[in-house]
Structure formats: structure tokens, C-alpha cells
């Protein structure tokens, strides 16, 4: 009921109103809500009593729109209704609506038309009765526009003039002209005073009601925002998007608006897709990589769309589904449950065959040469068309890798591994086998040893090898998922998990890893290799960016990350700088190569008397180079060079409005005038700093806070960054946002118009985030994931939309709910539509 507190429920009992105090029951730990301890009768209320904290006004004088809670419709015409109700009671001796309780009166106000004044009391003055009747018209457009019009009507009546609401006969007009009713005039004057006093009280109450409703909507919006943050922390990006939209419906504030346009899944590198009600026990990518098949502890096998996170197909079983597999053509799906039941279906739900292991136990599935193989416990056979006995097996193209009787074989090849239970995987020309010693051994298909991978602290639950054989993934009970390089025999990335990981599977292109774990959601980890490193990347003013790799190649990329041009260098580039069409590449050997981006040709090579390490362009096209001795050398557009001095070890620098701002490794800040070389030490000690593109704002980072100054170094405010040190900062092109990052493994975004943090987005597997930079149009935020994912390249991009182009909150929410097939339930989501395909029932003969 709209007029009750969230923890109360109103029920009817033998003609009485009873309020069930749910909150009291929960506080006492009671589960049986029928007990007398949690039931209380609603306090009897007079018809004219305001229900404090529940109703929107005094029931007998509420307008229909006020009684229905239509806040947007409440205006002066609502006050006119209330004044009409008071006038009605003055003329008749009772209010227009009566009842046994406030709730019954509110119901009549909403549903029933008010009685006519002279039908209740025939002796009421007809003119004043007409005024009251017009005030109490249910159609708001037919009422008086405001209280002033009512006052004029009563003054006209008092003075013997015409009342517009009343249709006079000729006799009545003559009588009012010749008769004087002083007593009635006095009563009318008193009525006007009472009406004006009542208007003041009603307006004050209406303002209080509006404030209370706005406060309630603010609290509800905050609850949705908390749900959105929790979803982001767990990498449920689809849920977070819906929760932000729900928050906007209640209060369209900056945090909800920015949360609606920030797409952080690519930057975070991990997405969780809800689906099963139990653990994700196994996974398998479809051959096209667009969907993934999962086996759940809830006894359901599902196919989930990776782009939308929606369920496309399902198969139900009595037992948990512990193994799943796609056929090579993607048209058939195999599943194996804990009871040993193996089933083969097509995507239309048709059962193509089934078989049952002789005993319960763990097992696996593999397609090879258009045949489906299933493993069972040792020394047992499978009844039916799948005659193969093994502990574990894995598909190796046209053959099957088998763990049988403690030995691992591929055809006639036997691999030298310790006896016992093994996890198996194949990819390209690589065979990966793990055993009880927590070591992964690598072989080629002939049995030749390629090396070992070690690092897990507990049992390895599952292995996967990328299709090209270059990478291995492992899931372990030590609560980690690890990515390994076959070529270097080293760990390339580590993803810590809150629960043990159970299963891993590579996408066909090897760029994505599906992870099953002891949680009711599928984990999708982006393990693609990023472009460049923190010191060899820069955005271009015309869109896109340039990045250098360790092989000495500089690539020019579009906004979508597509390679457009290559600039070949004789060695690696350690720094890049851009000014217009000029690209300066500082080479590892110490030279600076200048490239013309309009022609994609090298224009010249600049050499110095000692190796160059970094470069930065000034607004006039001058190039400042930091040399190996930490001296700064200015090369002007004319080619003339000039020393700016040696300031010790530098950590960071930026140029703005004829100045060069330098942060030393000690945290000390300097400002150097580039024309004269004059040096000004600044009072600020900073862990990082950034200058807005227009040069009017400077941000200095430190432990737990970010301080903002203007270009005259006057203090303009402070931003909180709780629990972290701001080690990287960046302004958006229009200075509307400030991005910050540090050792907490997250990217923080601040709306500078109100000084509020509008996003705190985690980056999977990163111990630190750095290298923040906005694209020139503000649509991309580039960051560097440092730590466990640094070996992957670590460069990620966060997409930011335009908050000025957001759809209306209600429309945006309905669109999202329809797109994802869910509905809101409290602060959670529940399925709205059934799966596309549902397959269930007992197995049939093959």
C-alpha cells in the first residue's frame, strides 16, 4: 500500500484495518508472521486527521490528484479543491467526504464524485454553494485557477455583485441589488479570512509533503546506486547498467547519469554473466566464439550470449552438469551429469543419443572425428554407443588425449608424467598435462617434452590450451586463474578469485577465457594483448592513437583500434610525442625520429650530444627533450637548441601556456618558463599532477586526496580518494571530468562541476592502474593495468558516452529491462521471459 512504511503491510481483518509490522518481526527473528507479537491494530484516525509520515495531507480536504500521490499534478488548483472543501463544510456543517477511517475517506476521494452543496443543505446560500461546487470539480481544468479568483467571487457576493459560478434569474439579480445583508457580509468576510488562513496552512503542508517525497526518492536512488556499485565490483556490467537507469528514475543526478554512459567492461577486462543457480562446473565456447555453453551445479546446461548476457538455450537434468562440449560445427551439444548420464542434443532440443556410465563419478567429454567420447571411472564401461573408459580425456583435433589407468596416451604415444589423476588439454601442437604435484607439463604430439609450468599452491582443477598453442590457462583450488606463455614457459597473468576456480576454456581466437568457479555466474576474462606500454602511447588530435611495441614498430590505429599504418624503426621507441602532424619518437638508442603523419614518412632524425630519454612538445612546436643526464634541452622550430638546466631525476612533466611543469622523483614540483628558463619552485608536494587542456586548472595528487588549483596556483577545492594514493591523473578535453588512479587497482572519475566522485571502476587482476589519458573527443579513457596483467600489455580503453544525449529515465529503464529480458525486484533482477529453448525429460534410446 502506497501510504505505508516499507516494513509494514496492511491487511483487512473482520472489518478492521490491521498493520503487520514486518520490520519488528525481522528484528525479533520471528519467521511466523501470524503471531500476536507482530500484529498491531492501526491507530484509529479521525476523518480530519493528517496521517503523519504516511498520507499526503488531511484526507477530508485532499484533492483527487493529491490522494493518488500524483506529485507532478499538485498545484494551485489542488489548493482550490481544499478551499472548496472548507467552504463546503462552512455551508453544510460537514466535509464533502465522510467515512469511518482516514483510509476509507481517501478511497472515496479517489473514486467518488463529491456531493452538491445544496443537496446536502438546502438552506445554503446558492451563490456560495455554486462557488464550493466549482472548487470541487474533479476535472482540474474546470476549477478556479487560484485562491484569488475564489476571494473575488466571495467579495462580489458580499458587495451584492454577480458571482460568476452561479447562474442568476432576473428576480435574484433585482433582489441582490435592492437588499442589503450586513450580517451575511460579516459572515462572508470571516469566511474569506478563514479561507486565506487555510490556504496558508495547506500550502505549507503541501511543501512539506513534496520535500518528504523528494527525500524518499533520493534515498531510493541511493539504494539503486549502491546496487550498481556492488554489481560493478563483481563485474556484472549488465546489472549495473540497469541499476543506474533505475536510480535515474528516482533522481536524475550526475552519478547515475555518468554511470549510465560509462562502458567499463573492456577496461576492467572481466565480465560476469548471471545464469545458473549453482556453481559453474564446466564451460565450452561455441566455434564462432559468440556464445558459451556452461554446465551448472543446479542441473542445467545453458548457452549464454556473450554480448547481451542472455540465455539462448537450456537442457535440464536431475543431477549437476559436470561436463559440456560443442561439436566442431557448433550444431550439437553434449552434456554429462554427475550420475554419469551422457546426452547429445541438437540446438532445436532434439535428443540424438544417450548413454550411462556404470557408476557415478567425475568425467569429461570430447568430440573427435565426428564421434563423441565420454570418460567414466576406471575399469568401467559406458553402455550404449560411446564405448570408451577413462578417467579424463580431451579433444586433440581428430584424436583424443586419454588418462586411462593412471597413464596418459594420444593414440600410440604415451607421455612421461607421474602416475595418478591428471588434467588434460590440447591446442595447436601443444599437449598440457597436470598431475597431483601441481605442475603443468608441456609436450608436443609426439611426446617430446617442451617444459614445465609451476606456481599453483593447490590442486589444478582444469587446463585449457589456446587454439594456436601459444598460451595455457589453468584453474586451481588455490583461488587463482593463471595464464601462461608456452614460448617463455612463464606466467603471463594472474586473476585472483574469491572462491576456487573449477574450469577454464579459451575462445576460438584465444583472446577470451571463460571461467567456471564456485559462484552462480560465468566469468569472462579478456586476455588479449594490448598495444604499447605506458611510455610509448599517445592519442592523436584527429582521432585514433599511435603506439610503439618492443620490436621497434610504431603503429597508427583508428578509434576502434584498427591498425592503419606502420612506422618501422631500427630499434624500440621508449617515448612518443605528437604536435599537429609531427610525431616525435624517442628511440632506445638515444635518437629522436620525426615523422610526418600527413604523409606517413620520416622527415628527419635529431641527434644530441647524449642519449635522449623523453620528449614533449610545446604549444609553439618547440620540442623539449630530457637527456640521459637529466638535462632538459629545448629544440626550437628553427632548429636552434638551448639548455634549460639540470633538475635531477624527473618523474613526470607537462607543458601549458609557456610553462613547463616538472615533478621530481622526490615529489617536489617546479614551474619553468620556457622563454627565459626561469625556475619557480612550487609549494605543492605531489604524487602526480595534471593540467586541464585549456590550462586553467591544475590537479595535484597525494595520499587520499586530490587538490585543485587555477593557473595562478590559487586553491579551488579538494577531492577525496579514500584508501589510495593518486599516482596518475588526467583531465577530460572539456575539463568536465578528472580521472584518477593508483595502487587500489581501480579507475576513479570525478565530476568537476559538483566535486563528486561519479565512478570507481575495478580493473581485473591489476595491482595498480596508471597511464591515464583521454582521447581528444573525450570518448575514450586509456589506462595501463600494472601488476599481474602487465605482461599482456596492460593497455585498456574505457568508453564514455555523452550524458547530454541520454534518453528519458523511464524510457531508458524500460528499454534496458526489455533488452536483457529481466524485471526489477527490490534491488535485484529476476528473469522476465523464459529461455529460447528448454529441453528436459528422461533419456531415450540412442
PDB file of C-alpha atoms in Angstrom, residues 204-447:
ATOM      1  CA  UNK A 204       2.806  24.819   3.983  1.00  0.00           C
ATOM      2  CA  UNK A 205       1.688  21.215   4.353  1.00  0.00           C
ATOM      3  CA  UNK A 206       1.987  20.668   0.601  1.00  0.00           C
ATOM      4  CA  UNK A 207       5.566  21.933   0.627  1.00  0.00           C
ATOM      5  CA  UNK A 208       6.398  19.575   3.485  1.00  0.00           C
ATOM      6  CA  UNK A 209       4.857  16.678   1.602  1.00  0.00           C
ATOM      7  CA  UNK A 210       6.833  17.499  -1.544  1.00  0.00           C
ATOM      8  CA  UNK A 211      10.055  17.720   0.474  1.00  0.00           C
ATOM      9  CA  UNK A 212       9.316  14.367   2.127  1.00  0.00           C
ATOM     10  CA  UNK A 213       8.665  12.697  -1.221  1.00  0.00           C
ATOM     11  CA  UNK A 214      11.832  14.138  -2.734  1.00  0.00           C
ATOM     12  CA  UNK A 215      13.795  12.886   0.275  1.00  0.00           C
ATOM     13  CA  UNK A 216      12.267   9.430  -0.106  1.00  0.00           C
ATOM     14  CA  UNK A 217      13.112   9.359  -3.822  1.00  0.00           C
ATOM     15  CA  UNK A 218      16.669  10.452  -3.032  1.00  0.00           C
ATOM     16  CA  UNK A 219      17.051   7.565  -0.574  1.00  0.00           C
ATOM     17  CA  UNK A 220      15.696   5.104  -3.122  1.00  0.00           C
ATOM     18  CA  UNK A 221      18.084   6.451  -5.770  1.00  0.00           C
ATOM     19  CA  UNK A 222      20.987   5.958  -3.350  1.00  0.00           C
ATOM     20  CA  UNK A 223      19.896   2.351  -2.800  1.00  0.00           C
ATOM     21  CA  UNK A 224      19.935   1.725  -6.569  1.00  0.00           C
ATOM     22  CA  UNK A 225      23.374   3.342  -6.828  1.00  0.00           C
ATOM     23  CA  UNK A 226      24.678   1.045  -4.092  1.00  0.00           C
ATOM     24  CA  UNK A 227      23.357  -1.939  -6.053  1.00  0.00           C
ATOM     25  CA  UNK A 228      25.066  -0.599  -9.196  1.00  0.00           C
ATOM     26  CA  UNK A 229      28.410  -0.257  -7.379  1.00  0.00           C
ATOM     27  CA  UNK A 230      28.123  -3.776  -5.989  1.00  0.00           C
ATOM     28  CA  UNK A 231      27.395  -5.095  -9.493  1.00  0.00           C
ATOM     29  CA  UNK A 232      30.447  -3.278 -10.891  1.00  0.00           C
ATOM     30  CA  UNK A 233      32.648  -4.665  -8.127  1.00  0.00           C
ATOM     31  CA  UNK A 234      31.542  -8.174  -9.109  1.00  0.00           C
ATOM     32  CA  UNK A 235      31.886  -7.325 -12.848  1.00  0.00           C
ATOM     33  CA  UNK A 236      28.119  -7.643 -13.515  1.00  0.00           C
ATOM     34  CA  UNK A 237      28.115  -4.800 -16.051  1.00  0.00           C
ATOM     35  CA  UNK A 238      24.619  -5.546 -17.416  1.00  0.00           C
ATOM     36  CA  UNK A 239      23.150  -5.359 -13.912  1.00  0.00           C
ATOM     37  CA  UNK A 240      24.994  -2.141 -13.130  1.00  0.00           C
ATOM     38  CA  UNK A 241      23.607  -0.518 -16.276  1.00  0.00           C
ATOM     39  CA  UNK A 242      20.039  -1.351 -15.245  1.00  0.00           C
ATOM     40  CA  UNK A 243      20.563  -0.202 -11.648  1.00  0.00           C
ATOM     41  CA  UNK A 244      21.932   3.157 -12.829  1.00  0.00           C
ATOM     42  CA  UNK A 245      18.860   3.593 -15.024  1.00  0.00           C
ATOM     43  CA  UNK A 246      16.606   2.764 -12.053  1.00  0.00           C
ATOM     44  CA  UNK A 247      18.433   5.366  -9.961  1.00  0.00           C
ATOM     45  CA  UNK A 248      17.831   7.987 -12.665  1.00  0.00           C
ATOM     46  CA  UNK A 249      14.086   7.361 -12.498  1.00  0.00           C
ATOM     47  CA  UNK A 250      14.118   8.423  -8.846  1.00  0.00           C
ATOM     48  CA  UNK A 251      16.751  11.160  -9.040  1.00  0.00           C
ATOM     49  CA  UNK A 252      18.498  12.034 -12.303  1.00  0.00           C
ATOM     50  CA  UNK A 253      21.776  13.013 -10.634  1.00  0.00           C
ATOM     51  CA  UNK A 254      25.335  13.169 -12.039  1.00  0.00           C
ATOM     52  CA  UNK A 255      26.484   9.836 -10.573  1.00  0.00           C
ATOM     53  CA  UNK A 256      23.570   7.939 -12.115  1.00  0.00           C
ATOM     54  CA  UNK A 257      23.953   9.782 -15.434  1.00  0.00           C
ATOM     55  CA  UNK A 258      27.685   9.125 -15.746  1.00  0.00           C
ATOM     56  CA  UNK A 259      27.195   5.532 -14.626  1.00  0.00           C
ATOM     57  CA  UNK A 260      24.702   5.119 -17.477  1.00  0.00           C
ATOM     58  CA  UNK A 261      27.144   6.234 -20.183  1.00  0.00           C
ATOM     59  CA  UNK A 262      30.414   4.700 -18.939  1.00  0.00           C
ATOM     60  CA  UNK A 263      31.182   1.336 -20.525  1.00  0.00           C
ATOM     61  CA  UNK A 264      33.833  -0.117 -18.251  1.00  0.00           C
ATOM     62  CA  UNK A 265      33.770  -3.793 -19.180  1.00  0.00           C
ATOM     63  CA  UNK A 266      36.614  -3.514 -21.717  1.00  0.00           C
ATOM     64  CA  UNK A 267      38.787  -1.503 -19.334  1.00  0.00           C
ATOM     65  CA  UNK A 268      38.077  -3.849 -16.421  1.00  0.00           C
ATOM     66  CA  UNK A 269      38.835  -6.891 -18.568  1.00  0.00           C
ATOM     67  CA  UNK A 270      36.314  -9.125 -16.807  1.00  0.00           C
ATOM     68  CA  UNK A 271      32.565  -9.609 -17.174  1.00  0.00           C
ATOM     69  CA  UNK A 272      30.343 -11.850 -15.074  1.00  0.00           C
ATOM     70  CA  UNK A 273      27.184 -13.226 -16.650  1.00  0.00           C
ATOM     71  CA  UNK A 274      24.437 -14.443 -14.345  1.00  0.00           C
ATOM     72  CA  UNK A 275      22.663 -17.648 -15.281  1.00  0.00           C
ATOM     73  CA  UNK A 276      22.928 -20.752 -13.131  1.00  0.00           C
ATOM     74  CA  UNK A 277      21.555 -21.006  -9.613  1.00  0.00           C
ATOM     75  CA  UNK A 278      24.529 -23.122  -8.557  1.00  0.00           C
ATOM     76  CA  UNK A 279      28.258 -23.261  -9.292  1.00  0.00           C
ATOM     77  CA  UNK A 280      29.551 -23.152 -12.871  1.00  0.00           C
ATOM     78  CA  UNK A 281      31.135 -26.606 -13.125  1.00  0.00           C
ATOM     79  CA  UNK A 282      32.184 -26.585 -16.800  1.00  0.00           C
ATOM     80  CA  UNK A 283      32.301 -24.306 -19.844  1.00  0.00           C
ATOM     81  CA  UNK A 284      32.765 -24.573 -23.612  1.00  0.00           C
ATOM     82  CA  UNK A 285      32.910 -21.827 -26.249  1.00  0.00           C
ATOM     83  CA  UNK A 286      30.866 -22.142 -29.416  1.00  0.00           C
ATOM     84  CA  UNK A 287      33.021 -22.459 -32.566  1.00  0.00           C
ATOM     85  CA  UNK A 288      32.131 -18.899 -33.628  1.00  0.00           C
ATOM     86  CA  UNK A 289      33.059 -17.506 -30.186  1.00  0.00           C
ATOM     87  CA  UNK A 290      29.767 -15.595 -29.825  1.00  0.00           C
ATOM     88  CA  UNK A 291      28.271 -17.770 -27.091  1.00  0.00           C
ATOM     89  CA  UNK A 292      29.401 -20.133 -24.387  1.00  0.00           C
ATOM     90  CA  UNK A 293      27.917 -23.368 -23.064  1.00  0.00           C
ATOM     91  CA  UNK A 294      28.013 -23.824 -19.292  1.00  0.00           C
ATOM     92  CA  UNK A 295      27.201 -26.758 -17.033  1.00  0.00           C
ATOM     93  CA  UNK A 296      25.747 -25.723 -13.691  1.00  0.00           C
ATOM     94  CA  UNK A 297      25.506 -27.197 -10.246  1.00  0.00           C
ATOM     95  CA  UNK A 298      21.764 -26.571 -10.496  1.00  0.00           C
ATOM     96  CA  UNK A 299      21.473 -29.399 -13.019  1.00  0.00           C
ATOM     97  CA  UNK A 300      21.030 -27.134 -16.038  1.00  0.00           C
ATOM     98  CA  UNK A 301      23.223 -26.734 -19.118  1.00  0.00           C
ATOM     99  CA  UNK A 302      22.822 -23.292 -20.710  1.00  0.00           C
ATOM    100  CA  UNK A 303      24.056 -21.455 -23.779  1.00  0.00           C
ATOM    101  CA  UNK A 304      24.658 -17.784 -22.958  1.00  0.00           C
ATOM    102  CA  UNK A 305      25.070 -14.965 -25.463  1.00  0.00           C
ATOM    103  CA  UNK A 306      28.353 -13.209 -24.607  1.00  0.00           C
ATOM    104  CA  UNK A 307      27.349  -9.805 -25.979  1.00  0.00           C
ATOM    105  CA  UNK A 308      23.976  -9.440 -24.268  1.00  0.00           C
ATOM    106  CA  UNK A 309      24.430 -11.910 -21.411  1.00  0.00           C
ATOM    107  CA  UNK A 310      21.107 -13.558 -22.301  1.00  0.00           C
ATOM    108  CA  UNK A 311      20.259 -17.238 -22.143  1.00  0.00           C
ATOM    109  CA  UNK A 312      19.692 -18.770 -25.594  1.00  0.00           C
ATOM    110  CA  UNK A 313      19.210 -22.489 -24.854  1.00  0.00           C
ATOM    111  CA  UNK A 314      18.945 -24.827 -21.907  1.00  0.00           C
ATOM    112  CA  UNK A 315      18.952 -28.512 -21.004  1.00  0.00           C
ATOM    113  CA  UNK A 316      17.690 -29.682 -17.620  1.00  0.00           C
ATOM    114  CA  UNK A 317      18.840 -32.689 -15.644  1.00  0.00           C
ATOM    115  CA  UNK A 318      18.257 -34.093 -12.184  1.00  0.00           C
ATOM    116  CA  UNK A 319      21.962 -34.080 -11.324  1.00  0.00           C
ATOM    117  CA  UNK A 320      24.603 -31.317 -11.623  1.00  0.00           C
ATOM    118  CA  UNK A 321      26.048 -30.957 -15.140  1.00  0.00           C
ATOM    119  CA  UNK A 322      29.776 -31.517 -14.683  1.00  0.00           C
ATOM    120  CA  UNK A 323      30.943 -31.580 -18.324  1.00  0.00           C
ATOM    121  CA  UNK A 324      29.766 -29.947 -21.564  1.00  0.00           C
ATOM    122  CA  UNK A 325      31.103 -29.771 -25.131  1.00  0.00           C
ATOM    123  CA  UNK A 326      30.280 -28.263 -28.533  1.00  0.00           C
ATOM    124  CA  UNK A 327      30.754 -30.234 -31.716  1.00  0.00           C
ATOM    125  CA  UNK A 328      33.233 -28.768 -34.222  1.00  0.00           C
ATOM    126  CA  UNK A 329      30.410 -27.426 -36.411  1.00  0.00           C
ATOM    127  CA  UNK A 330      28.570 -25.934 -33.416  1.00  0.00           C
ATOM    128  CA  UNK A 331      25.328 -27.751 -34.264  1.00  0.00           C
ATOM    129  CA  UNK A 332      25.397 -30.334 -31.471  1.00  0.00           C
ATOM    130  CA  UNK A 333      25.763 -30.085 -27.720  1.00  0.00           C
ATOM    131  CA  UNK A 334      26.950 -32.808 -25.362  1.00  0.00           C
ATOM    132  CA  UNK A 335      26.458 -32.925 -21.602  1.00  0.00           C
ATOM    133  CA  UNK A 336      27.372 -35.281 -18.765  1.00  0.00           C
ATOM    134  CA  UNK A 337      25.818 -35.124 -15.321  1.00  0.00           C
ATOM    135  CA  UNK A 338      27.172 -36.336 -12.006  1.00  0.00           C
ATOM    136  CA  UNK A 339      25.206 -39.595 -12.231  1.00  0.00           C
ATOM    137  CA  UNK A 340      27.090 -40.493 -15.421  1.00  0.00           C
ATOM    138  CA  UNK A 341      24.250 -39.761 -17.866  1.00  0.00           C
ATOM    139  CA  UNK A 342      25.673 -38.582 -21.218  1.00  0.00           C
ATOM    140  CA  UNK A 343      23.320 -36.913 -23.709  1.00  0.00           C
ATOM    141  CA  UNK A 344      23.769 -35.494 -27.209  1.00  0.00           C
ATOM    142  CA  UNK A 345      21.299 -32.839 -28.484  1.00  0.00           C
ATOM    143  CA  UNK A 346      20.969 -30.576 -31.456  1.00  0.00           C
ATOM    144  CA  UNK A 347      20.208 -26.877 -30.946  1.00  0.00           C
ATOM    145  CA  UNK A 348      16.500 -27.484 -31.600  1.00  0.00           C
ATOM    146  CA  UNK A 349      16.344 -29.625 -28.480  1.00  0.00           C
ATOM    147  CA  UNK A 350      16.183 -32.971 -30.305  1.00  0.00           C
ATOM    148  CA  UNK A 351      17.865 -35.797 -28.359  1.00  0.00           C
ATOM    149  CA  UNK A 352      20.282 -37.511 -30.757  1.00  0.00           C
ATOM    150  CA  UNK A 353      21.667 -40.138 -28.393  1.00  0.00           C
ATOM    151  CA  UNK A 354      22.417 -41.010 -24.770  1.00  0.00           C
ATOM    152  CA  UNK A 355      24.405 -43.416 -22.657  1.00  0.00           C
ATOM    153  CA  UNK A 356      25.040 -44.006 -18.965  1.00  0.00           C
ATOM    154  CA  UNK A 357      28.270 -44.696 -17.109  1.00  0.00           C
ATOM    155  CA  UNK A 358      28.140 -47.782 -14.942  1.00  0.00           C
ATOM    156  CA  UNK A 359      28.806 -45.733 -11.801  1.00  0.00           C
ATOM    157  CA  UNK A 360      28.665 -42.167 -10.582  1.00  0.00           C
ATOM    158  CA  UNK A 361      31.801 -40.047 -10.636  1.00  0.00           C
ATOM    159  CA  UNK A 362      33.577 -37.194 -12.304  1.00  0.00           C
ATOM    160  CA  UNK A 363      34.277 -37.313 -16.012  1.00  0.00           C
ATOM    161  CA  UNK A 364      34.767 -35.317 -19.195  1.00  0.00           C
ATOM    162  CA  UNK A 365      33.634 -35.152 -22.833  1.00  0.00           C
ATOM    163  CA  UNK A 366      35.421 -34.733 -26.162  1.00  0.00           C
ATOM    164  CA  UNK A 367      34.408 -34.604 -29.839  1.00  0.00           C
ATOM    165  CA  UNK A 368      36.819 -36.135 -32.370  1.00  0.00           C
ATOM    166  CA  UNK A 369      36.277 -37.381 -35.931  1.00  0.00           C
ATOM    167  CA  UNK A 370      32.530 -36.732 -35.630  1.00  0.00           C
ATOM    168  CA  UNK A 371      32.364 -39.004 -32.619  1.00  0.00           C
ATOM    169  CA  UNK A 372      31.567 -38.145 -29.033  1.00  0.00           C
ATOM    170  CA  UNK A 373      33.755 -39.683 -26.347  1.00  0.00           C
ATOM    171  CA  UNK A 374      32.908 -39.699 -22.636  1.00  0.00           C
ATOM    172  CA  UNK A 375      35.050 -40.764 -19.696  1.00  0.00           C
ATOM    173  CA  UNK A 376      33.886 -42.803 -16.733  1.00  0.00           C
ATOM    174  CA  UNK A 377      35.502 -44.080 -13.541  1.00  0.00           C
ATOM    175  CA  UNK A 378      38.432 -46.554 -14.044  1.00  0.00           C
ATOM    176  CA  UNK A 379      37.691 -50.061 -15.242  1.00  0.00           C
ATOM    177  CA  UNK A 380      34.083 -49.203 -16.099  1.00  0.00           C
ATOM    178  CA  UNK A 381      32.448 -49.103 -19.492  1.00  0.00           C
ATOM    179  CA  UNK A 382      29.675 -46.982 -20.909  1.00  0.00           C
ATOM    180  CA  UNK A 383      26.510 -48.685 -22.047  1.00  0.00           C
ATOM    181  CA  UNK A 384      25.425 -47.670 -25.500  1.00  0.00           C
ATOM    182  CA  UNK A 385      27.229 -46.111 -28.476  1.00  0.00           C
ATOM    183  CA  UNK A 386      30.027 -44.419 -26.523  1.00  0.00           C
ATOM    184  CA  UNK A 387      32.381 -47.354 -25.745  1.00  0.00           C
ATOM    185  CA  UNK A 388      35.301 -45.639 -24.055  1.00  0.00           C
ATOM    186  CA  UNK A 389      36.610 -45.981 -20.496  1.00  0.00           C
ATOM    187  CA  UNK A 390      38.933 -43.376 -18.938  1.00  0.00           C
ATOM    188  CA  UNK A 391      39.354 -41.028 -16.002  1.00  0.00           C
ATOM    189  CA  UNK A 392      39.771 -37.843 -18.099  1.00  0.00           C
ATOM    190  CA  UNK A 393      40.048 -37.052 -21.797  1.00  0.00           C
ATOM    191  CA  UNK A 394      40.455 -34.052 -24.114  1.00  0.00           C
ATOM    192  CA  UNK A 395      39.933 -33.413 -27.810  1.00  0.00           C
ATOM    193  CA  UNK A 396      43.095 -33.055 -29.896  1.00  0.00           C
ATOM    194  CA  UNK A 397      41.625 -32.402 -33.322  1.00  0.00           C
ATOM    195  CA  UNK A 398      40.959 -35.784 -34.873  1.00  0.00           C
ATOM    196  CA  UNK A 399      42.199 -37.771 -31.894  1.00  0.00           C
ATOM    197  CA  UNK A 400      41.553 -37.932 -28.147  1.00  0.00           C
ATOM    198  CA  UNK A 401      44.039 -37.467 -25.319  1.00  0.00           C
ATOM    199  CA  UNK A 402      43.209 -40.065 -22.654  1.00  0.00           C
ATOM    200  CA  UNK A 403      44.042 -40.551 -18.989  1.00  0.00           C
ATOM    201  CA  UNK A 404      43.486 -44.280 -18.519  1.00  0.00           C
ATOM    202  CA  UNK A 405      44.693 -46.374 -15.595  1.00  0.00           C
ATOM    203  CA  UNK A 406      46.972 -43.529 -14.485  1.00  0.00           C
ATOM    204  CA  UNK A 407      48.756 -43.282 -17.847  1.00  0.00           C
ATOM    205  CA  UNK A 408      48.216 -40.569 -20.480  1.00  0.00           C
ATOM    206  CA  UNK A 409      48.115 -41.526 -24.168  1.00  0.00           C
ATOM    207  CA  UNK A 410      47.415 -39.873 -27.502  1.00  0.00           C
ATOM    208  CA  UNK A 411      46.905 -42.688 -29.973  1.00  0.00           C
ATOM    209  CA  UNK A 412      50.045 -44.832 -29.630  1.00  0.00           C
ATOM    210  CA  UNK A 413      52.060 -42.076 -27.894  1.00  0.00           C
ATOM    211  CA  UNK A 414      52.479 -42.353 -24.138  1.00  0.00           C
ATOM    212  CA  UNK A 415      53.527 -39.255 -22.173  1.00  0.00           C
ATOM    213  CA  UNK A 416      56.018 -39.433 -19.343  1.00  0.00           C
ATOM    214  CA  UNK A 417      54.077 -37.971 -16.405  1.00  0.00           C
ATOM    215  CA  UNK A 418      53.705 -39.067 -12.763  1.00  0.00           C
ATOM    216  CA  UNK A 419      51.001 -41.659 -12.210  1.00  0.00           C
ATOM    217  CA  UNK A 420      47.681 -40.551 -10.754  1.00  0.00           C
ATOM    218  CA  UNK A 421      44.769 -38.337 -11.677  1.00  0.00           C
ATOM    219  CA  UNK A 422      45.528 -35.817 -14.403  1.00  0.00           C
ATOM    220  CA  UNK A 423      44.009 -32.786 -16.086  1.00  0.00           C
ATOM    221  CA  UNK A 424      44.453 -32.749 -19.874  1.00  0.00           C
ATOM    222  CA  UNK A 425      44.297 -30.176 -22.677  1.00  0.00           C
ATOM    223  CA  UNK A 426      45.381 -29.803 -26.312  1.00  0.00           C
ATOM    224  CA  UNK A 427      45.851 -26.856 -28.634  1.00  0.00           C
ATOM    225  CA  UNK A 428      47.900 -26.420 -31.812  1.00  0.00           C
ATOM    226  CA  UNK A 429      50.959 -28.611 -31.395  1.00  0.00           C
ATOM    227  CA  UNK A 430      50.936 -28.458 -27.599  1.00  0.00           C
ATOM    228  CA  UNK A 431      49.718 -31.020 -25.075  1.00  0.00           C
ATOM    229  CA  UNK A 432      49.345 -29.852 -21.455  1.00  0.00           C
ATOM    230  CA  UNK A 433      49.094 -32.342 -18.588  1.00  0.00           C
ATOM    231  CA  UNK A 434      48.911 -31.583 -14.875  1.00  0.00           C
ATOM    232  CA  UNK A 435      49.177 -34.030 -12.008  1.00  0.00           C
ATOM    233  CA  UNK A 436      48.991 -34.157  -8.236  1.00  0.00           C
ATOM    234  CA  UNK A 437      52.329 -32.320  -7.834  1.00  0.00           C
ATOM    235  CA  UNK A 438      50.600 -29.077  -9.047  1.00  0.00           C
ATOM    236  CA  UNK A 439      52.973 -28.855 -12.040  1.00  0.00           C
ATOM    237  CA  UNK A 440      51.856 -28.463 -15.651  1.00  0.00           C
ATOM    238  CA  UNK A 441      53.976 -30.430 -18.131  1.00  0.00           C
ATOM    239  CA  UNK A 442      54.059 -29.460 -21.801  1.00  0.00           C
ATOM    240  CA  UNK A 443      54.677 -31.847 -24.733  1.00  0.00           C
ATOM    241  CA  UNK A 444      54.347 -31.896 -28.482  1.00  0.00           C
ATOM    242  CA  UNK A 445      52.044 -34.559 -30.039  1.00  0.00           C
ATOM    243  CA  UNK A 446      54.995 -36.961 -30.431  1.00  0.00           C
ATOM    244  CA  UNK A 447      55.647 -36.991 -26.686  1.00  0.00           C
TER     245      UNK A 447
END
